[in-house]
Short mmCIF file of C-alpha atoms in Angstrom, two decimals:
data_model
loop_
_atom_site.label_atom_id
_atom_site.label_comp_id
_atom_site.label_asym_id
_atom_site.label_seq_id
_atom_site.Cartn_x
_atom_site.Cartn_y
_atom_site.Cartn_z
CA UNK K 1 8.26 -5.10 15.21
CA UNK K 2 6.24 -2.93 13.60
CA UNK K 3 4.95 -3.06 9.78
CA UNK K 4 3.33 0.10 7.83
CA UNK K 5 2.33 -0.41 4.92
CA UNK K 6 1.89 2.57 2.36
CA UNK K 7 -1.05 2.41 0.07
CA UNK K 8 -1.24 4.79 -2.65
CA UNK K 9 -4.09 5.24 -5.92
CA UNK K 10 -3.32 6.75 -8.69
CA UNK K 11 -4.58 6.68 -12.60
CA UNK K 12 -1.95 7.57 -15.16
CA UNK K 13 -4.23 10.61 -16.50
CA UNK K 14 -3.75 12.40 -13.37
CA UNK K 15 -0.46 11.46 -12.29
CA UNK K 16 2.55 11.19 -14.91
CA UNK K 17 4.59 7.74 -14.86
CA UNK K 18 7.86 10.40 -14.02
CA UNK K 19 5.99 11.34 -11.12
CA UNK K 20 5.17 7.58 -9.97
CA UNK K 21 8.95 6.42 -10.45
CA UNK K 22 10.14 9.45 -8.44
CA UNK K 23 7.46 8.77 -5.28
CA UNK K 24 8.39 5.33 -5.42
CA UNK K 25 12.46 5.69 -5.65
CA UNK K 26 12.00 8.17 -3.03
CA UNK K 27 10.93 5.27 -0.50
CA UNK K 28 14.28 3.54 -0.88
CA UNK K 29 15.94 6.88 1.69
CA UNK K 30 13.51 5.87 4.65
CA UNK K 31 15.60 5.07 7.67
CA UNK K 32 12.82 2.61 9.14
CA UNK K 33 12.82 -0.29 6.35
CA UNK K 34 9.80 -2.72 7.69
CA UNK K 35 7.16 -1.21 5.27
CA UNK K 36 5.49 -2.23 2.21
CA UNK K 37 3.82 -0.38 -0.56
CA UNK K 38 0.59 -1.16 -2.22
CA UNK K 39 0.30 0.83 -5.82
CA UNK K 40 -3.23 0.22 -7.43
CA UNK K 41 -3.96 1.98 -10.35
CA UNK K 42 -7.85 2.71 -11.19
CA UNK K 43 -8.53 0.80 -14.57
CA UNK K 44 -6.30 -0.20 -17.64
CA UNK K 45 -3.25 1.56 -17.34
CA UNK K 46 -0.77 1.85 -21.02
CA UNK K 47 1.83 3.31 -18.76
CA UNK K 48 2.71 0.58 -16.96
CA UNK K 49 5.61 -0.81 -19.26
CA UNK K 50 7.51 2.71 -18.12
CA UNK K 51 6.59 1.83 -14.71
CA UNK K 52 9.91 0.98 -12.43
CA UNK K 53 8.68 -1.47 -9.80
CA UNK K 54 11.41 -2.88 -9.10
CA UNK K 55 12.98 -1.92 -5.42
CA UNK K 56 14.89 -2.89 -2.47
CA UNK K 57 11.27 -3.15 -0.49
CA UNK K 58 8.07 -5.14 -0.99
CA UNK K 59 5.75 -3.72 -3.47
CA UNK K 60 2.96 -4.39 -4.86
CA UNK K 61 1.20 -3.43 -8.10
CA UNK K 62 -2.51 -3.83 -9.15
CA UNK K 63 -4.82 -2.28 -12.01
CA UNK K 64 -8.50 -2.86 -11.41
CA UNK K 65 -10.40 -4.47 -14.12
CA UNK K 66 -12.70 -1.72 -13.97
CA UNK K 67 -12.62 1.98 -13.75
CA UNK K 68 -13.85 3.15 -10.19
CA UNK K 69 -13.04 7.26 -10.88
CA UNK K 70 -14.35 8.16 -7.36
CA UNK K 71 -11.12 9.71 -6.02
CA UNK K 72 -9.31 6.46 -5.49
CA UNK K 73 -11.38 5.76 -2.32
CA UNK K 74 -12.68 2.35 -3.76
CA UNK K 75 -8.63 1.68 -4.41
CA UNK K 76 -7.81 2.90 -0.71
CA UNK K 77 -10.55 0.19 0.30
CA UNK K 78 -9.04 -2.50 -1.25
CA UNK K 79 -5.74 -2.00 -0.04
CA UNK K 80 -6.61 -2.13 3.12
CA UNK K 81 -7.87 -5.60 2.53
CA UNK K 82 -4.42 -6.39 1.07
CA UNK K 83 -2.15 -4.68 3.53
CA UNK K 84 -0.22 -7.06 6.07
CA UNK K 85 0.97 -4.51 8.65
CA UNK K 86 -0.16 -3.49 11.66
CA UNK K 87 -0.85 0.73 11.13
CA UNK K 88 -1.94 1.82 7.59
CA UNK K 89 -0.50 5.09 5.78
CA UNK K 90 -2.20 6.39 2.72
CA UNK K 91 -0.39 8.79 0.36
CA UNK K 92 -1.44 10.84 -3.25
CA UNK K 93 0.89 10.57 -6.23
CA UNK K 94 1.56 14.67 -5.32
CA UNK K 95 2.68 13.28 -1.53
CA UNK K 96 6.16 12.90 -0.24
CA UNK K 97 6.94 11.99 2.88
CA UNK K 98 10.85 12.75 4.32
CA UNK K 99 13.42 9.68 5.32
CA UNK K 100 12.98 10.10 8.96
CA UNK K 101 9.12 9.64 8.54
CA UNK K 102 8.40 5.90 9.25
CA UNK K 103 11.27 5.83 11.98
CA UNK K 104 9.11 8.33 13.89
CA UNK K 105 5.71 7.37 13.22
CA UNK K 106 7.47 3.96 14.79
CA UNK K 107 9.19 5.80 17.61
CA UNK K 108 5.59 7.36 18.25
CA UNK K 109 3.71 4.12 18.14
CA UNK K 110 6.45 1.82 20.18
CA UNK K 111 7.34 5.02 22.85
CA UNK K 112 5.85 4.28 26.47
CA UNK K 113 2.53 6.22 26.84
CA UNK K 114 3.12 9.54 28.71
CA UNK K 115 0.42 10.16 31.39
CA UNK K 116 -0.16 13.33 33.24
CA UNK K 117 -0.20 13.75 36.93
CA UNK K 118 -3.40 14.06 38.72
CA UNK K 119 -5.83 12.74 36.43
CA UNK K 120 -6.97 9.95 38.80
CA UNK K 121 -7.62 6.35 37.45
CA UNK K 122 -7.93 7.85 33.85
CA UNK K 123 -5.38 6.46 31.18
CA UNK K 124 -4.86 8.17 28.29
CA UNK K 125 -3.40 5.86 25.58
CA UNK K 126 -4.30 6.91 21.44
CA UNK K 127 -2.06 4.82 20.00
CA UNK K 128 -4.19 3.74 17.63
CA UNK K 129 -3.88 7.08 15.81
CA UNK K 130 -0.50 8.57 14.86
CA UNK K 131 -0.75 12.28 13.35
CA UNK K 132 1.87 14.17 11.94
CA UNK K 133 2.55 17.82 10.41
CA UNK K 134 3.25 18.04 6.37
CA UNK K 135 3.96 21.20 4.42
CA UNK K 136 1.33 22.57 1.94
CA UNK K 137 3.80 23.52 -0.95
CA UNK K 138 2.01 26.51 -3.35
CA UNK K 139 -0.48 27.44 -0.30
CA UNK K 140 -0.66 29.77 2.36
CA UNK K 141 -3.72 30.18 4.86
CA UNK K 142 -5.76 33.95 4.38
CA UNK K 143 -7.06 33.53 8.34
CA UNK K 144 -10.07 31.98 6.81
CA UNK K 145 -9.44 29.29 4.23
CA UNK K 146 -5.86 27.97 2.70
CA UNK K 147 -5.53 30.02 -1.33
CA UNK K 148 -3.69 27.38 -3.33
CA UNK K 149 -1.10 29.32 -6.41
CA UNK K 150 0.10 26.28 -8.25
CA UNK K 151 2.98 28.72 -9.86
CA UNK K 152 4.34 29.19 -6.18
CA UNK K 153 4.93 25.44 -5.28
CA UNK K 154 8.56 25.89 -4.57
CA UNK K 155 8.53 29.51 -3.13
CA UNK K 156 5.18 29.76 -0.33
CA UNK K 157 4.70 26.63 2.33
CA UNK K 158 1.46 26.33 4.77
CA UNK K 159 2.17 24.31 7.67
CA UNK K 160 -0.68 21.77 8.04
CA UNK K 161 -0.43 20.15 11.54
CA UNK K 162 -3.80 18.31 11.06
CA UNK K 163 -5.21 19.97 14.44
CA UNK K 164 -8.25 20.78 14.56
CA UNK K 165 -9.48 16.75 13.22
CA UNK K 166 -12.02 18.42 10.34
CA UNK K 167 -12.40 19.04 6.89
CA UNK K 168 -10.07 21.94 6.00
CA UNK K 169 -7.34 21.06 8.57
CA UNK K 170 -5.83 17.51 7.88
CA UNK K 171 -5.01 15.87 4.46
CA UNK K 172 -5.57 12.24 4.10
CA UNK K 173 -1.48 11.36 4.09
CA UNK K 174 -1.14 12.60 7.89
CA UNK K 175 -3.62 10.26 9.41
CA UNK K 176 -1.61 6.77 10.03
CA UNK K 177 -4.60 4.06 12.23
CA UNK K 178 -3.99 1.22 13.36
CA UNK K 179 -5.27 -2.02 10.95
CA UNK K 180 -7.38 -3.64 14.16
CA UNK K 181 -9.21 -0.04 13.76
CA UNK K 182 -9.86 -0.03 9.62
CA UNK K 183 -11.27 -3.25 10.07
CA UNK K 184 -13.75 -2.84 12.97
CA UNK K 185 -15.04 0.31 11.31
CA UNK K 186 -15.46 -1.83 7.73
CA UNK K 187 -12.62 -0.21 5.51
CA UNK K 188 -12.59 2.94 3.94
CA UNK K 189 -16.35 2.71 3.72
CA UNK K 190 -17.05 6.81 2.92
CA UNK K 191 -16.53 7.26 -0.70
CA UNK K 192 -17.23 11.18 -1.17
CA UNK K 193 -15.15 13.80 -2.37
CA UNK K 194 -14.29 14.89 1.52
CA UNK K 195 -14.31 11.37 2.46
CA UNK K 196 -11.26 11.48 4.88
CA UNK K 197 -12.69 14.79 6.06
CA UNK K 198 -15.68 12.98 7.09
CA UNK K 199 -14.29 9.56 8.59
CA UNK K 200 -10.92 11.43 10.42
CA UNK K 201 -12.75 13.27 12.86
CA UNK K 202 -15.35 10.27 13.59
CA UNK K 203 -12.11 7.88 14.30
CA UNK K 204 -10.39 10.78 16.65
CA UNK K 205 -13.36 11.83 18.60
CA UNK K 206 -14.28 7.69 19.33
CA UNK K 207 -10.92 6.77 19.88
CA UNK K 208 -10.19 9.54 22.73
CA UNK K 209 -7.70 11.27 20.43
CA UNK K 210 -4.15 10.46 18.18
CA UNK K 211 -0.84 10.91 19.01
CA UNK K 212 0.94 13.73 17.18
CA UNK K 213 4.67 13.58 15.91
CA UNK K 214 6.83 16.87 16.52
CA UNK K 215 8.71 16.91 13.56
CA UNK K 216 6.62 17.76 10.12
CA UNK K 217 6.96 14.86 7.81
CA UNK K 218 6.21 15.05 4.73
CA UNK K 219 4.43 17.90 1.82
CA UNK K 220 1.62 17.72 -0.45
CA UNK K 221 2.39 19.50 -3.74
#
């Protein structure tokens, strides 16, 4: 059986407690149910007594004693030292992902490897690295770059299938690696603004490539 856990930074400046509750409630609809969520929040946080945490799944909450403010990369790190499961998924307090979205990233990982003819002794298998599509709510791409309108969140959607690996062309929710893999390249060791821009194409190009899902999975608002 497989285990994802979700692991998700926030600070209460930059994401309202509403917004928290909803992300979190919103887990209880997933039709695969062997997950966990990790919620870390970067420093002292006075919203926590309007903070639901309490849910059908495992969760678990954390405030650093100290305030990292780089991005919540030093709070992606050390959930990945907490995590239990066997493939990692990171998500942004302005992610959602749909119900169907762990059953598939399971289906993906668990599915036998599909090998095309006439490629010899060579055997393709990236399990280690499940991609999937997400909408870009309030965006749409110009041929060049993706514009972002904020007022248009609910009207214009980009589709964001996170091909081409590189800056630009994957978010950091769509990228779900196997634990073995976070650990053998020392955690989420790049702490710059880009920093899953940076490490995603690295852990594609070394592990001969992902697996992609079909279906699109999720949005970032």
């Amino acid at each position: 059986m497989i285990t994802i856990p979700i692991i998700i930074p926030y600070y209460y400046e930059s994401a309202p407690v509403d917004t928290i509750n909803n992300l979190l409630k919103s887990f209880e609809q997933q039709s695969f149910k062997d997950f966990e969520v990790i919620l870390i929040h970067d420093g002292m946080n006075p919203d926590k007594p309007r903070l639901v945490l309490d849910y059908p799944y495992d969760i678990t909450y954390t405030c650093t004693d100290d305030r990292y403010d780089d991005w919540g990369h030093s709070l992606r790190d050390m959930g990945i030292k907490k995590a239990k499961g066997q493939y990692l998924m990171f998500l942004n307090c302005d992610n959602i992902i749909y119900s169907n979205c762990l059953e598939e990233l399971e289906d993906r990982i668990t599915s036998p490897s599909k090998i095309l003819p006439n490629y010899g002794d060579f055997k393709w298998d990236s399990k280690d690295i499940i991609i999937y599509p997400i909408l870009l709510k309030g965006q749409t791409p110009n041929g060049i770059t993706v514009l972002r309108d904020e007022t248009l969140v609910d009207e214009v959607d980009c589709i964001l299938t996170g091909y081409p690996v590189k800056v630009d062309c994957i978010d950091c929710m769509q990228l779900v690696m196997k634990r073995a893999r976070w650990d053998y390249y020392g955690g989420w060791y790049d702490k710059a603004f880009a920093a899953d821009g940076n490490m995603y194409p690295r852990f594609v190009q070394e592990n001969l490539g992902a697996v992609y899902t079909r279906d699109i999975l999720g949005e970032h608002r």
